[in-house]
PDB file of C-alpha atoms and ligand atoms in Angstrom:
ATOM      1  CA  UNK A 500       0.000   0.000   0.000  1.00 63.00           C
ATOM      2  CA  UNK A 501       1.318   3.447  -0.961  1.00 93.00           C
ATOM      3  CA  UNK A 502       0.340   5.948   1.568  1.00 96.00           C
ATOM      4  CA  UNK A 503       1.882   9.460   1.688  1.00 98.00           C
ATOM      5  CA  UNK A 504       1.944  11.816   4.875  1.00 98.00           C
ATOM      6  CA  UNK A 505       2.576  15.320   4.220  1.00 98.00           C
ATOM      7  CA  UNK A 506       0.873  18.388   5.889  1.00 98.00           C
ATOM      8  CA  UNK A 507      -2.453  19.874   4.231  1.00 98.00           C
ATOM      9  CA  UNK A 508      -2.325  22.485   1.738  1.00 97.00           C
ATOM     10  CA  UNK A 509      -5.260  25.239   1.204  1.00 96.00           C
ATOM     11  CA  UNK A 510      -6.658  23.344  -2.033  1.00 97.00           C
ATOM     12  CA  UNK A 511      -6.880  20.542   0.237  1.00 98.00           C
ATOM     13  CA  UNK A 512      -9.398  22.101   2.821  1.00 98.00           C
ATOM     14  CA  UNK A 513     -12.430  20.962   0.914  1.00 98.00           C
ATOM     15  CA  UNK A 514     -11.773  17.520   0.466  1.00 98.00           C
ATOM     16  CA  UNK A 515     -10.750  17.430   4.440  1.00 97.00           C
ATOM     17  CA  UNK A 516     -14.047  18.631   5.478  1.00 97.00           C
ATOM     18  CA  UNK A 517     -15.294  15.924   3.270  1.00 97.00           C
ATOM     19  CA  UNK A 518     -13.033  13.029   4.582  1.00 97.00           C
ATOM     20  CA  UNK A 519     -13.982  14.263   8.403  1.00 97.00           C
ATOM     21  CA  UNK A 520     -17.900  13.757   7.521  1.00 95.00           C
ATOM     22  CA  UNK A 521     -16.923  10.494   6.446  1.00 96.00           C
ATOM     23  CA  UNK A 522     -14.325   9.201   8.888  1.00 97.00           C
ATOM     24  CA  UNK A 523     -13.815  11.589  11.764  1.00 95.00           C
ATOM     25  CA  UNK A 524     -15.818  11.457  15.432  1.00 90.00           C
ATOM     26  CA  UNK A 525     -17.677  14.619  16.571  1.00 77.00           C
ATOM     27  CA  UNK A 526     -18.207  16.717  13.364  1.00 71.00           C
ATOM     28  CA  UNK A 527     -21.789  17.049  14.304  1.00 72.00           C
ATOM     29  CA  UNK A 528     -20.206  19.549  17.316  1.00 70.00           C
ATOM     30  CA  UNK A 529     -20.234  22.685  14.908  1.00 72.00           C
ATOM     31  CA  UNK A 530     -16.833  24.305  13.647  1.00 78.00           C
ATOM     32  CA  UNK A 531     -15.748  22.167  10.745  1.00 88.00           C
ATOM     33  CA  UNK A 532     -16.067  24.755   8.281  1.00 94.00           C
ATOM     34  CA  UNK A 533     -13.621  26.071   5.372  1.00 96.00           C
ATOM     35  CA  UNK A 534     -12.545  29.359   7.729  1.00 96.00           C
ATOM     36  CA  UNK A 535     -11.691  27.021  10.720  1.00 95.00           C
ATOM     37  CA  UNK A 536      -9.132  24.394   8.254  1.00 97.00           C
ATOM     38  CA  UNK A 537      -7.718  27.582   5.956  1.00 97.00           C
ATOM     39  CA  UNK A 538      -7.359  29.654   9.651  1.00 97.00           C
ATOM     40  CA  UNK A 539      -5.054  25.875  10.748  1.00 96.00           C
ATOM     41  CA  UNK A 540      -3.299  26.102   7.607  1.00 97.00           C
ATOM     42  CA  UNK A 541      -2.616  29.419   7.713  1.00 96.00           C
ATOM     43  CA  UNK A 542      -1.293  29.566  11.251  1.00 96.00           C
ATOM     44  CA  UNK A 543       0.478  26.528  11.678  1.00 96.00           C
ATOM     45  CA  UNK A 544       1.773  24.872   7.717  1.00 91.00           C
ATOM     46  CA  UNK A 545       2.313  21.193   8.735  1.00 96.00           C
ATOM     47  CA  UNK A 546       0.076  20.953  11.840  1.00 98.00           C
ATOM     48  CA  UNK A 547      -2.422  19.170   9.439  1.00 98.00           C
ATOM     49  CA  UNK A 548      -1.113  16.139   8.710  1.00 98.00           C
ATOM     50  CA  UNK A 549      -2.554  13.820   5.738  1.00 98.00           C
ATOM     51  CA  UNK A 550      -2.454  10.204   4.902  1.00 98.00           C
ATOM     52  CA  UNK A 551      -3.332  10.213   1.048  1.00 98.00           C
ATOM     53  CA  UNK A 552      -3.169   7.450  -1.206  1.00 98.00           C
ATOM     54  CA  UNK A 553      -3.599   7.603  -4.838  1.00 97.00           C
ATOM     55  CA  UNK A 554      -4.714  11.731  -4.593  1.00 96.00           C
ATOM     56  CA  UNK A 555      -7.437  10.454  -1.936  1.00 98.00           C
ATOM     57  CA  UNK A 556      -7.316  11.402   1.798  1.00 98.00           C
ATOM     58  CA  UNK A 557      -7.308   8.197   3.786  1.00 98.00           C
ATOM     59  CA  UNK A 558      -5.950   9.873   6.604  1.00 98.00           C
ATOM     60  CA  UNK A 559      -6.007  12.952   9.222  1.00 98.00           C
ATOM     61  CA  UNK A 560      -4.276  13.877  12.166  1.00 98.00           C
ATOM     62  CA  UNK A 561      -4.189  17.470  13.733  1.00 98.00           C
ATOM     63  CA  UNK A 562      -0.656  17.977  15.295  1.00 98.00           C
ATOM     64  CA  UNK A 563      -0.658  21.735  17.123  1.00 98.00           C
ATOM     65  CA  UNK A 564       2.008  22.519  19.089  1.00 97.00           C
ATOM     66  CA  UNK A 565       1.087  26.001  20.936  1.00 95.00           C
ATOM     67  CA  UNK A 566       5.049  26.714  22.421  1.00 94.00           C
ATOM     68  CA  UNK A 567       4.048  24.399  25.663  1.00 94.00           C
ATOM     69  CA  UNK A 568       1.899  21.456  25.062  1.00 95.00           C
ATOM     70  CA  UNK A 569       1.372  19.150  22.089  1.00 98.00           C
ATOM     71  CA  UNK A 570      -2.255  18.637  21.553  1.00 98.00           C
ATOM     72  CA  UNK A 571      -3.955  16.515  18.770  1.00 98.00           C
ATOM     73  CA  UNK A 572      -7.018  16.392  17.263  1.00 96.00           C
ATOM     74  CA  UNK A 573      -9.058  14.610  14.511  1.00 97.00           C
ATOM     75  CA  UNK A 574      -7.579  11.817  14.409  1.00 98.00           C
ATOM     76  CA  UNK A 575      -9.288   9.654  11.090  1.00 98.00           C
ATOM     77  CA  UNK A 576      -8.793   6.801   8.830  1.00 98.00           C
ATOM     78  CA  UNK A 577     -11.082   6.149   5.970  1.00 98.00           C
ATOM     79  CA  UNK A 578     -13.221   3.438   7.169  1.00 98.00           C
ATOM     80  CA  UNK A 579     -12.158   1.067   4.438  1.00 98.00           C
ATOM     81  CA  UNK A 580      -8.843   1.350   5.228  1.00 98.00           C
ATOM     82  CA  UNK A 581      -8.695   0.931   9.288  1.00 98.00           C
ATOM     83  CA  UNK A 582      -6.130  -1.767  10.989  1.00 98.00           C
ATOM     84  CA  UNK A 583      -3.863  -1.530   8.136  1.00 97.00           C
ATOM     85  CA  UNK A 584      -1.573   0.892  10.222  1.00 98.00           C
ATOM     86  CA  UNK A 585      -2.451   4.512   8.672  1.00 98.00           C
ATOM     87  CA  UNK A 586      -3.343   5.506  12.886  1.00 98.00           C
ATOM     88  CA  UNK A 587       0.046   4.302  14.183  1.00 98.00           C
ATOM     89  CA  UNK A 588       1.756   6.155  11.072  1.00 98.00           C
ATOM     90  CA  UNK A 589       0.085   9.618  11.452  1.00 98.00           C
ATOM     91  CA  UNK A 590       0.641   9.555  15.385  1.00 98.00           C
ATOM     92  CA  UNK A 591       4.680   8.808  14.921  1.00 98.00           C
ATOM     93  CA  UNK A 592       4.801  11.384  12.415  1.00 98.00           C
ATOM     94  CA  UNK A 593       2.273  13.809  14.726  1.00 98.00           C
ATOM     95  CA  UNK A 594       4.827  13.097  17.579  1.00 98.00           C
ATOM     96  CA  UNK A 595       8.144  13.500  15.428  1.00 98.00           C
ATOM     97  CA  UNK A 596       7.143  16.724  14.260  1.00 98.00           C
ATOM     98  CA  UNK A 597       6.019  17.692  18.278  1.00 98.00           C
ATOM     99  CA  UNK A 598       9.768  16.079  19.743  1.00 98.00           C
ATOM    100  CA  UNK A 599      11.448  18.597  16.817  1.00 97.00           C
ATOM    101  CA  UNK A 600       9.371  21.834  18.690  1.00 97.00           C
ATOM    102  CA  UNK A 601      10.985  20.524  21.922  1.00 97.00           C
ATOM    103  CA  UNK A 602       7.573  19.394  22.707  1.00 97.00           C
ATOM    104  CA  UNK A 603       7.361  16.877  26.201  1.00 96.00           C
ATOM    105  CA  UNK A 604       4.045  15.651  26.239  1.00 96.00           C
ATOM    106  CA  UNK A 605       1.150  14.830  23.678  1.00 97.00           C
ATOM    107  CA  UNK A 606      -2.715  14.875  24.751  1.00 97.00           C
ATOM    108  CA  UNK A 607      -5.630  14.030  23.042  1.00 97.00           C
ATOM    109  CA  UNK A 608      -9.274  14.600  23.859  1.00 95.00           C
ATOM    110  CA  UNK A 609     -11.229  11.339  23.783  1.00 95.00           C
ATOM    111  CA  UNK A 610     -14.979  10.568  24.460  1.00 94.00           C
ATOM    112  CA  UNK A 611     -14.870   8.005  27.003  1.00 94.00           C
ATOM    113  CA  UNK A 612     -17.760   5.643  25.277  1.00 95.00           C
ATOM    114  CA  UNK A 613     -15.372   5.528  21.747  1.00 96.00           C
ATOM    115  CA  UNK A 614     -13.564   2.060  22.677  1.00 95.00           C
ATOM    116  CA  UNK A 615     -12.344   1.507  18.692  1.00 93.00           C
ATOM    117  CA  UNK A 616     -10.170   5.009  19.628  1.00 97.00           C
ATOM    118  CA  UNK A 617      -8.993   3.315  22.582  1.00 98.00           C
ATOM    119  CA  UNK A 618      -7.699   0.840  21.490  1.00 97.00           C
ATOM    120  CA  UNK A 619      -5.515   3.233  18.826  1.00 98.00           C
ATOM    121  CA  UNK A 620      -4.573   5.529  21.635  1.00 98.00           C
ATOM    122  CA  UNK A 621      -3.719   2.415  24.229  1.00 98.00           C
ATOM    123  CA  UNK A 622      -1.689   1.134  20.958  1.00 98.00           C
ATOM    124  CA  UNK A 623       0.275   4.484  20.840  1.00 98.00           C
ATOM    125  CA  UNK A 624       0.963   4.442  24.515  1.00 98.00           C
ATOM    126  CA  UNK A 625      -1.455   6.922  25.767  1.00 98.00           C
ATOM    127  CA  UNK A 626      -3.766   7.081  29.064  1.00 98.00           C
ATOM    128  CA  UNK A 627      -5.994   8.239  30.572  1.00 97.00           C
ATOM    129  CA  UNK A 628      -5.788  10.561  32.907  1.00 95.00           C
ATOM    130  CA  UNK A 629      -8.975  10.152  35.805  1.00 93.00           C
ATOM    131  CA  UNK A 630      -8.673  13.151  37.506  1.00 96.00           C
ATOM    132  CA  UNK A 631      -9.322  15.652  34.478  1.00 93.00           C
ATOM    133  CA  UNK A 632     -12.374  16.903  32.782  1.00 93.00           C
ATOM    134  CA  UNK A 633     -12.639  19.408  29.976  1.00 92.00           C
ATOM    135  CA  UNK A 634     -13.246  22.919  31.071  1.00 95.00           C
ATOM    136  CA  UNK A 635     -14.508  25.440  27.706  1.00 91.00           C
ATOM    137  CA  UNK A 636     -16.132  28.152  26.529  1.00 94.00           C
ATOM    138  CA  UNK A 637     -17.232  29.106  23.395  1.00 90.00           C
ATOM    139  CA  UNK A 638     -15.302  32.783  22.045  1.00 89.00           C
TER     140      UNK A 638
HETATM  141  C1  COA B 650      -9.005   5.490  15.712  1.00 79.65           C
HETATM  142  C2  COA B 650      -8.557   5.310  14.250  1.00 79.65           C
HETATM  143  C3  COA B 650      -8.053   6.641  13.717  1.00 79.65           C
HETATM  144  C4  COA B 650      -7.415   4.260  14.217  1.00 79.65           C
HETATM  145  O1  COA B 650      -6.889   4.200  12.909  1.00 79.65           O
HETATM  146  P1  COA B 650      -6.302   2.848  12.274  1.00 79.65           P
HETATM  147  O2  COA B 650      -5.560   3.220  11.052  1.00 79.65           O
HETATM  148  O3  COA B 650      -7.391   1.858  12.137  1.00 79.65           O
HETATM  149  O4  COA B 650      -5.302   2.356  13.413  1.00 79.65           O
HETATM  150  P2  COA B 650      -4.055   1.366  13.189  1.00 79.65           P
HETATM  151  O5  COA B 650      -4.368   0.398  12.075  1.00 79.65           O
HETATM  152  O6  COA B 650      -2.830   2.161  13.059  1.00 79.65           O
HETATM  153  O7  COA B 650      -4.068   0.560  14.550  1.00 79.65           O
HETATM  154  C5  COA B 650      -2.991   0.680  15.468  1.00 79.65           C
HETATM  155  C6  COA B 650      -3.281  -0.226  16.635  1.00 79.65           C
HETATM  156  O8  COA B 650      -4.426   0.255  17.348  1.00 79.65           O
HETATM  157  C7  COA B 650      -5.165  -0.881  17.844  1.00 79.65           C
HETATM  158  N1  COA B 650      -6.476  -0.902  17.172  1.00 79.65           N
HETATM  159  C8  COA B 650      -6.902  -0.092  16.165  1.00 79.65           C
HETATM  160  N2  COA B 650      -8.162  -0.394  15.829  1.00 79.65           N
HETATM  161  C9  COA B 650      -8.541  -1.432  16.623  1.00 79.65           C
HETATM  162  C10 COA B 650      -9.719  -2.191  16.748  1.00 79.65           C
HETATM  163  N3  COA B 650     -10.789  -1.946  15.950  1.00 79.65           N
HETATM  164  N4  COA B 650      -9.756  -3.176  17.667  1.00 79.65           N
HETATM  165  C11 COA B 650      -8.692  -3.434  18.449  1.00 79.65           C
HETATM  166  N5  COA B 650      -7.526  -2.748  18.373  1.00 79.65           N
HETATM  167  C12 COA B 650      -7.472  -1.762  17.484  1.00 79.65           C
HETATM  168  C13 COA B 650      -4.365  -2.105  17.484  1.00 79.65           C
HETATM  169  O9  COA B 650      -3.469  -2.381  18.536  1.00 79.65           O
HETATM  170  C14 COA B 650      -3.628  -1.631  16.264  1.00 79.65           C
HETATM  171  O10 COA B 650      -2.444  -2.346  16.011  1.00 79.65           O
HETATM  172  P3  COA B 650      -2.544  -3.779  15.250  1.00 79.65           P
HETATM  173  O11 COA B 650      -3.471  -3.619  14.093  1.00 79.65           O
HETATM  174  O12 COA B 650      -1.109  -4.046  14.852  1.00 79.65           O
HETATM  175  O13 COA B 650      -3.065  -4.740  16.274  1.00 79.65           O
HETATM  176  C15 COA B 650      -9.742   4.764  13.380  1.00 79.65           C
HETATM  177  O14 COA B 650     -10.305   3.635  14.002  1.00 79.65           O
HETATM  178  C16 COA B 650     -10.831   5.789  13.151  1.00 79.65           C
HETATM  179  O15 COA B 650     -10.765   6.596  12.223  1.00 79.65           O
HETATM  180  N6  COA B 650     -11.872   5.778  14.021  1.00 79.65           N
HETATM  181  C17 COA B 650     -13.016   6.707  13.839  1.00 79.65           C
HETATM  182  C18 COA B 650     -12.639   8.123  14.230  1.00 79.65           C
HETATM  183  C19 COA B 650     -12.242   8.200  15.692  1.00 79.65           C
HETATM  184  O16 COA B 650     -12.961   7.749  16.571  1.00 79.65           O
HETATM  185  N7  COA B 650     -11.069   8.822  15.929  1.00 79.65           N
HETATM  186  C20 COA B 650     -10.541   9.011  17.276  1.00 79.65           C
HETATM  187  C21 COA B 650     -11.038  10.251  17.885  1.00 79.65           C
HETATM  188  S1  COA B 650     -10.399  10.446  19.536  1.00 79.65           S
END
């Protein structure tokens, strides 16, 4: 299987938002919306990272590094293409690029009743950690 990684350009923000419909948990939370990906792009070139295969997206991973913590988000494989190591591939290259900031620790936000991420995370080497809970508010 021939799978690329590379970071997301701007003509690729439209067929993202269509691979995260498709493959990605929690797009029905608002947000995903051309602004939001070009606004990523635009701030942070390579924090977007891809998994493409024959010109198709089979593959995301968000990879932002904010100058303390390493924080990732969306992380997607095309359904048809899940177990055949895309996950582990994105995260190593998500946690290459953090190691090269100087970055110490990765984190992930993960709904606790999605087991199939579990087991990808648990793969990876991450935890969970008990004693936290989400604190936002919308700007
Ligand atoms: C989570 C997700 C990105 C994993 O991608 P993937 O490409 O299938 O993962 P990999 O093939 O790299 O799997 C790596 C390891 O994770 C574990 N794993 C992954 N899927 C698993 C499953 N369905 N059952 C058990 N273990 C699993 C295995 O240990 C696997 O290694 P192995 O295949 O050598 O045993 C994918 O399942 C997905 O897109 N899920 C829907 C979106 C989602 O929920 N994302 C997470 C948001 S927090």
């Amino acid at each position: 299987m021939d799978i690329e990684l590379r970071g997301a350009a701007a003509e690729d923000v439209a067929a993202v938002l269509a691979f995260w419909q498709l493959a990605a948990e929690g797009t029905n939370r608002g947000g995903d919306d051309t602004a939001a990906v070009e606004a990523l792009i635009s701030r942070d070139p390579g924090a977007l990272l891809l998994a493409v295969r024959d010109g198709e997206i089979v593959g995301s991973l968000v990879a932002g590094f904010d100058g303390w913590r390493c924080h990732l988000y969306r992380f997607a494989v095309h359904p048809a293409r899940r177990r055949q190591g895309i996950g582990a591939r994105l995260l190593a290259a998500a946690e290459a690029r953090f190691r090269g900031f100087g970055g110490r620790r990765a984190d992930a936000m993960v709904l606790d009743d999605n087991t199939l991420a579990h087991h990808a995370w648990a793969a990876a080497g991450y935890v969970p950690q008990e004693e936290w809970r989400r604190w936002v508010k919308s700007l």
